Amino acid sequence: MPPGVLPKGARGRILTAALRLFADLGYGGTSVRDICASAEVQATTLYVHFPSKEDVLAEIIRLGHEELLRRLREALLAAQPDPREQLVALVRAHVLSHCEHAMLAVVASAELHALSEATAAPIRVVSAQAERLALDVVERGITLQLFNCPEPALALRAISSMGQRAAYWFAPGCGKTPQQVADTFADFALRIVGAQNKN
Amino acid sequence: MPPGVLPKGARGRILTAALRLFADLGYGGTSVRDICASAEVQATTLYVHFPSKEDVLAEIIRLGHEELLRRLREALLAAQPDPREQLVALVRAHVLSHCEHAMLAVVASAELHALSEATAAPIRVVSAQAERLALDVVERGITLQLFNCPEPALALRAISSMGQRAAYWFAPGCGKTPQQVADTFADFALRIVGAQNKN
DNA sequence: GTCTATAGATAGATAGAC
DNA sequence: GTCTATCTATCTATAGAC
């Protein structure tokens, strides 16, 4: 879990335990009893802090998507105005977030379908804002003739796919550091959009 | 479901219904009763054809991975010996398979963790064979100095990620045909590995 | 907030008549 | 192979004493 967003006490322990179990066994494969046992609270204490098991999942997924959007915004703000640098900054932040908070990213994307449509709707808004950030950068790069990319929408799908899947295969000790993966995938993103060399 | 692999009669209907439900609700979110109702058989008929719900999932996942491997092998055999053509053929087959059998691909990858390790092991072997095909092509391209690719393992991760994720977002009527996606992603793959122009 | 007890529904799986 | 009936376990969620 990203630092600072986790409530203290039983509520925070429940979220942490639920995240780990949802990532391992899936939402449907995890019981409220499992979560409470892992959080070391009584089997019914979850209902003191959340109305239902689904609300626990919703909170985790919301935290996941908001954390990603926050990091993408931060990266874009700190980048030089050159679309190439902006794309590199976005991809690096995207990949790092997925490697460093792999379980959160997995649950946030794989279990979104388990939420009711009403619960998922505001989360989809956050997710759409993140896509918008990247689309604006790519379109500006094309307009400035710095990118040679006939299918920008598919290019974005491809680039975000690389980062999303990293949450599944990346593990500390897999032979790469998150920074190496982020740097390499940022280079791949530049190749995909057909970025001109800087010099 | 790919043609020709589906048994006739109740067993085939059960597999078809289970695939749709696993894709929509997840393995843990689907009950045996749901499957039988959707397959229009009695609630206990599933146990005539399968020892357990997990065996239904295992069969679906096995079919999914074997179908993908079959298509990749076929594509590679039909390709010119130039690593660039081979990579294009593999990526096209990979993307087409994931677009045309999206539910199968989603279930085969997302629910693999729901299988016991003993059941998953032979399926992982099939999956490893598919990776091997692609790795051999990329390494040969590097050896022949047709590819400029300092991180071949990460390049393969990136390329397979594009195709895998396509199963999630692609839908008939999304504005692209499977062929368009396949052609575009094959081009992205060439860009990622830094393929030299042919002329 | 934490405990025991338990409601009410549903899960996977089985038995046996036909 | 199909049906009815059902076993046993487990699920989410609630009630109420402390």
PDB file of N, CA and C in Angstrom, chain A residues 55-145:
ATOM      1  N   ASP A  55     -17.558  -3.289  -0.118  1.00  0.00           N
ATOM      2  CA  ASP A  55     -17.048  -1.954   0.175  1.00  0.00           C
ATOM      3  C   ASP A  55     -15.555  -1.966   0.488  1.00  0.00           C
ATOM      4  N   VAL A  56     -15.087  -3.061   1.066  1.00  0.00           N
ATOM      5  CA  VAL A  56     -13.640  -3.201   1.288  1.00  0.00           C
ATOM      6  C   VAL A  56     -12.920  -3.210  -0.058  1.00  0.00           C
ATOM      7  N   LEU A  57     -13.432  -4.017  -0.971  1.00  0.00           N
ATOM      8  CA  LEU A  57     -12.835  -4.070  -2.305  1.00  0.00           C
ATOM      9  C   LEU A  57     -12.892  -2.710  -2.985  1.00  0.00           C
ATOM     10  N   ALA A  58     -14.034  -2.058  -2.895  1.00  0.00           N
ATOM     11  CA  ALA A  58     -14.194  -0.751  -3.551  1.00  0.00           C
ATOM     12  C   ALA A  58     -13.166   0.250  -3.032  1.00  0.00           C
ATOM     13  N   GLU A  59     -12.948   0.228  -1.725  1.00  0.00           N
ATOM     14  CA  GLU A  59     -11.975   1.156  -1.122  1.00  0.00           C
ATOM     15  C   GLU A  59     -10.568   0.877  -1.639  1.00  0.00           C
ATOM     16  N   ILE A  60     -10.213  -0.399  -1.719  1.00  0.00           N
ATOM     17  CA  ILE A  60      -8.887  -0.769  -2.217  1.00  0.00           C
ATOM     18  C   ILE A  60      -8.714  -0.327  -3.667  1.00  0.00           C
ATOM     19  N   ILE A  61      -9.712  -0.598  -4.474  1.00  0.00           N
ATOM     20  CA  ILE A  61      -9.611  -0.254  -5.893  1.00  0.00           C
ATOM     21  C   ILE A  61      -9.551   1.265  -6.075  1.00  0.00           C
ATOM     22  N   ARG A  62     -10.347   1.966  -5.283  1.00  0.00           N
ATOM     23  CA  ARG A  62     -10.328   3.432  -5.353  1.00  0.00           C
ATOM     24  C   ARG A  62      -8.932   3.963  -4.986  1.00  0.00           C
ATOM     25  N   LEU A  63      -8.366   3.455  -3.904  1.00  0.00           N
ATOM     26  CA  LEU A  63      -7.014   3.869  -3.504  1.00  0.00           C
ATOM     27  C   LEU A  63      -6.016   3.583  -4.626  1.00  0.00           C
ATOM     28  N   GLY A  64      -6.142   2.442  -5.254  1.00  0.00           N
ATOM     29  CA  GLY A  64      -5.218   2.069  -6.320  1.00  0.00           C
ATOM     30  C   GLY A  64      -5.277   3.025  -7.494  1.00  0.00           C
ATOM     31  N   HIS A  65      -6.472   3.314  -7.955  1.00  0.00           N
ATOM     32  CA  HIS A  65      -6.592   4.193  -9.116  1.00  0.00           C
ATOM     33  C   HIS A  65      -6.198   5.630  -8.780  1.00  0.00           C
ATOM     34  N   GLU A  66      -6.524   6.073  -7.581  1.00  0.00           N
ATOM     35  CA  GLU A  66      -6.174   7.452  -7.221  1.00  0.00           C
ATOM     36  C   GLU A  66      -4.675   7.615  -7.057  1.00  0.00           C
ATOM     37  N   GLU A  67      -4.041   6.585  -6.495  1.00  0.00           N
ATOM     38  CA  GLU A  67      -2.586   6.648  -6.339  1.00  0.00           C
ATOM     39  C   GLU A  67      -1.901   6.737  -7.705  1.00  0.00           C
ATOM     40  N   LEU A  68      -2.377   5.937  -8.649  1.00  0.00           N
ATOM     41  CA  LEU A  68      -1.781   5.968  -9.986  1.00  0.00           C
ATOM     42  C   LEU A  68      -1.974   7.337 -10.635  1.00  0.00           C
ATOM     43  N   LEU A  69      -3.185   7.862 -10.574  1.00  0.00           N
ATOM     44  CA  LEU A  69      -3.444   9.180 -11.173  1.00  0.00           C
ATOM     45  C   LEU A  69      -2.566  10.248 -10.530  1.00  0.00           C
ATOM     46  N   ARG A  70      -2.429  10.180  -9.209  1.00  0.00           N
ATOM     47  CA  ARG A  70      -1.599  11.145  -8.487  1.00  0.00           C
ATOM     48  C   ARG A  70      -0.158  11.113  -8.994  1.00  0.00           C
ATOM     49  N   ARG A  71       0.380   9.903  -9.158  1.00  0.00           N
ATOM     50  CA  ARG A  71       1.772   9.787  -9.593  1.00  0.00           C
ATOM     51  C   ARG A  71       1.944  10.238 -11.036  1.00  0.00           C
ATOM     52  N   LEU A  72       0.974   9.947 -11.880  1.00  0.00           N
ATOM     53  CA  LEU A  72       1.076  10.391 -13.273  1.00  0.00           C
ATOM     54  C   LEU A  72       1.054  11.921 -13.354  1.00  0.00           C
ATOM     55  N   ARG A  73       0.140  12.545 -12.594  1.00  0.00           N
ATOM     56  CA  ARG A  73       0.043  14.011 -12.598  1.00  0.00           C
ATOM     57  C   ARG A  73       1.347  14.635 -12.121  1.00  0.00           C
ATOM     58  N   GLU A  74       1.860  14.078 -11.026  1.00  0.00           N
ATOM     59  CA  GLU A  74       3.101  14.585 -10.444  1.00  0.00           C
ATOM     60  C   GLU A  74       4.240  14.478 -11.459  1.00  0.00           C
ATOM     61  N   ALA A  75       4.308  13.340 -12.147  1.00  0.00           N
ATOM     62  CA  ALA A  75       5.381  13.134 -13.123  1.00  0.00           C
ATOM     63  C   ALA A  75       5.273  14.128 -14.269  1.00  0.00           C
ATOM     64  N   LEU A  76       4.056  14.351 -14.718  1.00  0.00           N
ATOM     65  CA  LEU A  76       3.862  15.253 -15.849  1.00  0.00           C
ATOM     66  C   LEU A  76       4.209  16.686 -15.472  1.00  0.00           C
ATOM     67  N   LEU A  77       3.845  17.084 -14.256  1.00  0.00           N
ATOM     68  CA  LEU A  77       4.132  18.448 -13.805  1.00  0.00           C
ATOM     69  C   LEU A  77       5.627  18.701 -13.722  1.00  0.00           C
ATOM     70  N   ALA A  78       6.381  17.669 -13.355  1.00  0.00           N
ATOM     71  CA  ALA A  78       7.825  17.841 -13.152  1.00  0.00           C
ATOM     72  C   ALA A  78       8.617  17.707 -14.442  1.00  0.00           C
ATOM     73  N   ALA A  79       7.928  17.358 -15.553  1.00  0.00           N
ATOM     74  CA  ALA A  79       8.665  17.090 -16.794  1.00  0.00           C
ATOM     75  C   ALA A  79       8.859  18.361 -17.622  1.00  0.00           C
ATOM     76  N   GLN A  80       9.909  18.331 -18.446  1.00  0.00           N
ATOM     77  CA  GLN A  80      10.117  19.397 -19.428  1.00  0.00           C
ATOM     78  C   GLN A  80       8.949  19.408 -20.409  1.00  0.00           C
ATOM     79  N   PRO A  81       8.705  20.528 -21.089  1.00  0.00           N
ATOM     80  CA  PRO A  81       7.536  20.609 -21.970  1.00  0.00           C
ATOM     81  C   PRO A  81       7.655  19.804 -23.260  1.00  0.00           C
ATOM     82  N   ASP A  82       8.799  19.265 -23.551  1.00  0.00           N
ATOM     83  CA  ASP A  82       8.957  18.424 -24.742  1.00  0.00           C
ATOM     84  C   ASP A  82       8.111  17.158 -24.610  1.00  0.00           C
ATOM     85  N   PRO A  83       7.235  16.871 -25.586  1.00  0.00           N
ATOM     86  CA  PRO A  83       6.380  15.680 -25.495  1.00  0.00           C
ATOM     87  C   PRO A  83       7.165  14.394 -25.284  1.00  0.00           C
ATOM     88  N   ARG A  84       8.389  14.323 -25.800  1.00  0.00           N
ATOM     89  CA  ARG A  84       9.189  13.118 -25.599  1.00  0.00           C
ATOM     90  C   ARG A  84       9.525  12.954 -24.126  1.00  0.00           C
ATOM     91  N   GLU A  85       9.900  14.045 -23.489  1.00  0.00           N
ATOM     92  CA  GLU A  85      10.219  13.970 -22.059  1.00  0.00           C
ATOM     93  C   GLU A  85       8.951  13.704 -21.246  1.00  0.00           C
ATOM     94  N   GLN A  86       7.856  14.280 -21.691  1.00  0.00           N
ATOM     95  CA  GLN A  86       6.601  14.062 -20.970  1.00  0.00           C
ATOM     96  C   GLN A  86       6.161  12.599 -21.068  1.00  0.00           C
ATOM     97  N   LEU A  87       6.313  12.012 -22.254  1.00  0.00           N
ATOM     98  CA  LEU A  87       5.937  10.607 -22.415  1.00  0.00           C
ATOM     99  C   LEU A  87       6.836   9.710 -21.561  1.00  0.00           C
ATOM    100  N   VAL A  88       8.113   9.998 -21.579  1.00  0.00           N
ATOM    101  CA  VAL A  88       9.039   9.224 -20.749  1.00  0.00           C
ATOM    102  C   VAL A  88       8.655   9.337 -19.275  1.00  0.00           C
ATOM    103  N   ALA A  89       8.336  10.539 -18.844  1.00  0.00           N
ATOM    104  CA  ALA A  89       7.977  10.733 -17.437  1.00  0.00           C
ATOM    105  C   ALA A  89       6.710   9.959 -17.084  1.00  0.00           C
ATOM    106  N   LEU A  90       5.717  10.006 -17.964  1.00  0.00           N
ATOM    107  CA  LEU A  90       4.465   9.285 -17.700  1.00  0.00           C
ATOM    108  C   LEU A  90       4.693   7.774 -17.654  1.00  0.00           C
ATOM    109  N   VAL A  91       5.421   7.259 -18.626  1.00  0.00           N
ATOM    110  CA  VAL A  91       5.632   5.808 -18.680  1.00  0.00           C
ATOM    111  C   VAL A  91       6.458   5.355 -17.482  1.00  0.00           C
ATOM    112  N   ARG A  92       7.476   6.129 -17.144  1.00  0.00           N
ATOM    113  CA  ARG A  92       8.269   5.754 -15.973  1.00  0.00           C
ATOM    114  C   ARG A  92       7.404   5.702 -14.716  1.00  0.00           C
ATOM    115  N   ALA A  93       6.593   6.707 -14.519  1.00  0.00           N
ATOM    116  CA  ALA A  93       5.727   6.733 -13.331  1.00  0.00           C
ATOM    117  C   ALA A  93       4.732   5.578 -13.353  1.00  0.00           C
ATOM    118  N   HIS A  94       4.200   5.309 -14.523  1.00  0.00           N
ATOM    119  CA  HIS A  94       3.229   4.226 -14.675  1.00  0.00           C
ATOM    120  C   HIS A  94       3.862   2.881 -14.329  1.00  0.00           C
ATOM    121  N   VAL A  95       5.029   2.628 -14.899  1.00  0.00           N
ATOM    122  CA  VAL A  95       5.705   1.349 -14.660  1.00  0.00           C
ATOM    123  C   VAL A  95       6.148   1.237 -13.197  1.00  0.00           C
ATOM    124  N   LEU A  96       6.733   2.300 -12.665  1.00  0.00           N
ATOM    125  CA  LEU A  96       7.186   2.249 -11.271  1.00  0.00           C
ATOM    126  C   LEU A  96       6.017   1.995 -10.331  1.00  0.00           C
ATOM    127  N   SER A  97       4.914   2.655 -10.584  1.00  0.00           N
ATOM    128  CA  SER A  97       3.756   2.460  -9.717  1.00  0.00           C
ATOM    129  C   SER A  97       3.281   1.010  -9.769  1.00  0.00           C
ATOM    130  N   HIS A  98       3.280   0.431 -10.973  1.00  0.00           N
ATOM    131  CA  HIS A  98       2.806  -0.947 -11.097  1.00  0.00           C
ATOM    132  C   HIS A  98       3.798  -1.957 -10.507  1.00  0.00           C
ATOM    133  N   CYS A  99       5.090  -1.643 -10.550  1.00  0.00           N
ATOM    134  CA  CYS A  99       6.075  -2.558  -9.946  1.00  0.00           C
ATOM    135  C   CYS A  99       6.103  -2.416  -8.430  1.00  0.00           C
ATOM    136  N   GLU A 100       6.040  -1.184  -7.954  1.00  0.00           N
ATOM    137  CA  GLU A 100       6.185  -0.955  -6.513  1.00  0.00           C
ATOM    138  C   GLU A 100       4.922  -1.302  -5.748  1.00  0.00           C
ATOM    139  N   HIS A 101       3.788  -1.176  -6.394  1.00  0.00           N
ATOM    140  CA  HIS A 101       2.522  -1.533  -5.742  1.00  0.00           C
ATOM    141  C   HIS A 101       1.804  -2.565  -6.598  1.00  0.00           C
ATOM    142  N   ALA A 102       2.510  -3.684  -6.822  1.00  0.00           N
ATOM    143  CA  ALA A 102       2.019  -4.668  -7.776  1.00  0.00           C
ATOM    144  C   ALA A 102       0.673  -5.268  -7.340  1.00  0.00           C
ATOM    145  N   MET A 103       0.571  -5.646  -6.075  1.00  0.00           N
ATOM    146  CA  MET A 103      -0.688  -6.256  -5.633  1.00  0.00           C
ATOM    147  C   MET A 103      -1.848  -5.288  -5.792  1.00  0.00           C
ATOM    148  N   LEU A 104      -1.593  -4.034  -5.434  1.00  0.00           N
ATOM    149  CA  LEU A 104      -2.653  -3.031  -5.544  1.00  0.00           C
ATOM    150  C   LEU A 104      -3.093  -2.868  -6.996  1.00  0.00           C
ATOM    151  N   ALA A 105      -2.125  -2.837  -7.899  1.00  0.00           N
ATOM    152  CA  ALA A 105      -2.459  -2.669  -9.314  1.00  0.00           C
ATOM    153  C   ALA A 105      -3.212  -3.876  -9.849  1.00  0.00           C
ATOM    154  N   VAL A 106      -2.797  -5.067  -9.434  1.00  0.00           N
ATOM    155  CA  VAL A 106      -3.470  -6.277  -9.904  1.00  0.00           C
ATOM    156  C   VAL A 106      -4.927  -6.283  -9.454  1.00  0.00           C
ATOM    157  N   VAL A 107      -5.143  -6.043  -8.164  1.00  0.00           N
ATOM    158  CA  VAL A 107      -6.513  -6.080  -7.647  1.00  0.00           C
ATOM    159  C   VAL A 107      -7.346  -4.959  -8.273  1.00  0.00           C
ATOM    160  N   ALA A 108      -6.738  -3.773  -8.403  1.00  0.00           N
ATOM    161  CA  ALA A 108      -7.501  -2.635  -8.924  1.00  0.00           C
ATOM    162  C   ALA A 108      -7.967  -2.875 -10.347  1.00  0.00           C
ATOM    163  N   SER A 109      -7.208  -3.631 -11.115  1.00  0.00           N
ATOM    164  CA  SER A 109      -7.655  -3.859 -12.490  1.00  0.00           C
ATOM    165  C   SER A 109      -8.416  -5.176 -12.638  1.00  0.00           C
ATOM    166  N   ALA A 110      -7.968  -6.225 -11.953  1.00  0.00           N
ATOM    167  CA  ALA A 110      -8.577  -7.543 -12.181  1.00  0.00           C
ATOM    168  C   ALA A 110      -9.933  -7.681 -11.497  1.00  0.00           C
ATOM    169  N   GLU A 111     -10.161  -6.939 -10.427  1.00  0.00           N
ATOM    170  CA  GLU A 111     -11.396  -7.146  -9.667  1.00  0.00           C
ATOM    171  C   GLU A 111     -12.397  -6.010  -9.838  1.00  0.00           C
ATOM    172  N   LEU A 112     -12.112  -5.107 -10.767  1.00  0.00           N
ATOM    173  CA  LEU A 112     -13.052  -4.002 -10.982  1.00  0.00           C
ATOM    174  C   LEU A 112     -14.427  -4.524 -11.389  1.00  0.00           C
ATOM    175  N   HIS A 113     -14.433  -5.635 -12.117  1.00  0.00           N
ATOM    176  CA  HIS A 113     -15.700  -6.191 -12.589  1.00  0.00           C
ATOM    177  C   HIS A 113     -16.552  -6.737 -11.453  1.00  0.00           C
ATOM    178  N   ALA A 114     -15.945  -6.964 -10.287  1.00  0.00           N
ATOM    179  CA  ALA A 114     -16.706  -7.516  -9.160  1.00  0.00           C
ATOM    180  C   ALA A 114     -17.538  -6.438  -8.463  1.00  0.00           C
ATOM    181  N   LEU A 115     -17.263  -5.184  -8.770  1.00  0.00           N
ATOM    182  CA  LEU A 115     -18.041  -4.101  -8.155  1.00  0.00           C
ATOM    183  C   LEU A 115     -19.341  -3.882  -8.923  1.00  0.00           C
ATOM    184  N   SER A 116     -20.358  -3.430  -8.214  1.00  0.00           N
ATOM    185  CA  SER A 116     -21.590  -3.029  -8.883  1.00  0.00           C
ATOM    186  C   SER A 116     -21.288  -1.829  -9.781  1.00  0.00           C
ATOM    187  N   GLU A 117     -22.109  -1.629 -10.780  1.00  0.00           N
ATOM    188  CA  GLU A 117     -21.844  -0.553 -11.740  1.00  0.00           C
ATOM    189  C   GLU A 117     -21.837   0.809 -11.047  1.00  0.00           C
ATOM    190  N   ALA A 118     -22.722   0.971 -10.077  1.00  0.00           N
ATOM    191  CA  ALA A 118     -22.796   2.249  -9.362  1.00  0.00           C
ATOM    192  C   ALA A 118     -21.500   2.514  -8.593  1.00  0.00           C
ATOM    193  N   THR A 119     -20.942   1.479  -8.002  1.00  0.00           N
ATOM    194  CA  THR A 119     -19.698   1.641  -7.242  1.00  0.00           C
ATOM    195  C   THR A 119     -18.513   1.845  -8.175  1.00  0.00           C
ATOM    196  N   ALA A 120     -18.551   1.184  -9.333  1.00  0.00           N
ATOM    197  CA  ALA A 120     -17.416   1.255 -10.245  1.00  0.00           C
ATOM    198  C   ALA A 120     -17.366   2.574 -11.007  1.00  0.00           C
ATOM    199  N   ALA A 121     -18.517   3.213 -11.177  1.00  0.00           N
ATOM    200  CA  ALA A 121     -18.580   4.397 -12.038  1.00  0.00           C
ATOM    201  C   ALA A 121     -17.590   5.498 -11.650  1.00  0.00           C
ATOM    202  N   PRO A 122     -17.563   5.942 -10.374  1.00  0.00           N
ATOM    203  CA  PRO A 122     -16.605   7.013 -10.030  1.00  0.00           C
ATOM    204  C   PRO A 122     -15.157   6.581 -10.197  1.00  0.00           C
ATOM    205  N   ILE A 123     -14.902   5.285 -10.049  1.00  0.00           N
ATOM    206  CA  ILE A 123     -13.533   4.792 -10.235  1.00  0.00           C
ATOM    207  C   ILE A 123     -13.159   4.842 -11.709  1.00  0.00           C
ATOM    208  N   ARG A 124     -14.117   4.540 -12.571  1.00  0.00           N
ATOM    209  CA  ARG A 124     -13.839   4.635 -14.004  1.00  0.00           C
ATOM    210  C   ARG A 124     -13.522   6.066 -14.414  1.00  0.00           C
ATOM    211  N   VAL A 125     -14.104   7.030 -13.717  1.00  0.00           N
ATOM    212  CA  VAL A 125     -13.810   8.437 -14.011  1.00  0.00           C
ATOM    213  C   VAL A 125     -12.332   8.729 -13.746  1.00  0.00           C
ATOM    214  N   VAL A 126     -11.836   8.265 -12.606  1.00  0.00           N
ATOM    215  CA  VAL A 126     -10.425   8.463 -12.268  1.00  0.00           C
ATOM    216  C   VAL A 126      -9.536   7.828 -13.335  1.00  0.00           C
ATOM    217  N   SER A 127      -9.913   6.626 -13.723  1.00  0.00           N
ATOM    218  CA  SER A 127      -9.141   5.904 -14.717  1.00  0.00           C
ATOM    219  C   SER A 127      -9.147   6.637 -16.063  1.00  0.00           C
ATOM    220  N   ALA A 128     -10.282   7.211 -16.415  1.00  0.00           N
ATOM    221  CA  ALA A 128     -10.363   7.953 -17.677  1.00  0.00           C
ATOM    222  C   ALA A 128      -9.498   9.215 -17.643  1.00  0.00           C
ATOM    223  N   GLN A 129      -9.406   9.843 -16.473  1.00  0.00           N
ATOM    224  CA  GLN A 129      -8.551  11.030 -16.354  1.00  0.00           C
ATOM    225  C   GLN A 129      -7.090  10.680 -16.606  1.00  0.00           C
ATOM    226  N   ALA A 130      -6.678   9.513 -16.104  1.00  0.00           N
ATOM    227  CA  ALA A 130      -5.296   9.080 -16.315  1.00  0.00           C
ATOM    228  C   ALA A 130      -5.021   8.847 -17.800  1.00  0.00           C
ATOM    229  N   GLU A 131      -5.975   8.212 -18.480  1.00  0.00           N
ATOM    230  CA  GLU A 131      -5.802   8.001 -19.917  1.00  0.00           C
ATOM    231  C   GLU A 131      -5.707   9.318 -20.661  1.00  0.00           C
ATOM    232  N   ARG A 132      -6.511  10.267 -20.232  1.00  0.00           N
ATOM    233  CA  ARG A 132      -6.541  11.581 -20.881  1.00  0.00           C
ATOM    234  C   ARG A 132      -5.165  12.253 -20.840  1.00  0.00           C
ATOM    235  N   LEU A 133      -4.516  12.147 -19.687  1.00  0.00           N
ATOM    236  CA  LEU A 133      -3.180  12.738 -19.541  1.00  0.00           C
ATOM    237  C   LEU A 133      -2.260  12.242 -20.651  1.00  0.00           C
ATOM    238  N   ALA A 134      -2.270  10.925 -20.838  1.00  0.00           N
ATOM    239  CA  ALA A 134      -1.345  10.335 -21.805  1.00  0.00           C
ATOM    240  C   ALA A 134      -1.759  10.668 -23.233  1.00  0.00           C
ATOM    241  N   LEU A 135      -3.057  10.649 -23.483  1.00  0.00           N
ATOM    242  CA  LEU A 135      -3.527  10.938 -24.841  1.00  0.00           C
ATOM    243  C   LEU A 135      -3.155  12.357 -25.258  1.00  0.00           C
ATOM    244  N   ASP A 136      -3.281  13.300 -24.339  1.00  0.00           N
ATOM    245  CA  ASP A 136      -2.937  14.689 -24.657  1.00  0.00           C
ATOM    246  C   ASP A 136      -1.464  14.807 -25.054  1.00  0.00           C
ATOM    247  N   VAL A 137      -0.622  14.114 -24.321  1.00  0.00           N
ATOM    248  CA  VAL A 137       0.812  14.176 -24.622  1.00  0.00           C
ATOM    249  C   VAL A 137       1.105  13.610 -26.010  1.00  0.00           C
ATOM    250  N   VAL A 138       0.509  12.459 -26.306  1.00  0.00           N
ATOM    251  CA  VAL A 138       0.785  11.826 -27.600  1.00  0.00           C
ATOM    252  C   VAL A 138       0.244  12.681 -28.742  1.00  0.00           C
ATOM    253  N   GLU A 139      -0.955  13.208 -28.577  1.00  0.00           N
ATOM    254  CA  GLU A 139      -1.527  14.028 -29.650  1.00  0.00           C
ATOM    255  C   GLU A 139      -0.711  15.298 -29.880  1.00  0.00           C
ATOM    256  N   ARG A 140      -0.209  15.879 -28.797  1.00  0.00           N
ATOM    257  CA  ARG A 140       0.616  17.072 -28.947  1.00  0.00           C
ATOM    258  C   ARG A 140       1.924  16.737 -29.659  1.00  0.00           C
ATOM    259  N   GLY A 141       2.479  15.559 -29.308  1.00  0.00           N
ATOM    260  CA  GLY A 141       3.700  15.126 -29.979  1.00  0.00           C
ATOM    261  C   GLY A 141       3.500  14.945 -31.480  1.00  0.00           C
ATOM    262  N   ILE A 142       2.327  14.442 -31.845  1.00  0.00           N
ATOM    263  CA  ILE A 142       2.026  14.257 -33.268  1.00  0.00           C
ATOM    264  C   ILE A 142       1.859  15.622 -33.956  1.00  0.00           C
ATOM    265  N   THR A 143       1.136  16.509 -33.290  1.00  0.00           N
ATOM    266  CA  THR A 143       0.919  17.853 -33.846  1.00  0.00           C
ATOM    267  C   THR A 143       2.248  18.581 -34.067  1.00  0.00           C
ATOM    268  N   LEU A 144       3.156  18.427 -33.113  1.00  0.00           N
ATOM    269  CA  LEU A 144       4.461  19.093 -33.229  1.00  0.00           C
ATOM    270  C   LEU A 144       5.408  18.331 -34.152  1.00  0.00           C
ATOM    271  N   GLN A 145       4.889  17.253 -34.759  1.00  0.00           N
ATOM    272  CA  GLN A 145       5.674  16.415 -35.675  1.00  0.00           C
ATOM    273  C   GLN A 145       6.926  15.837 -35.027  1.00  0.00           C
TER     274      GLN A 145
END
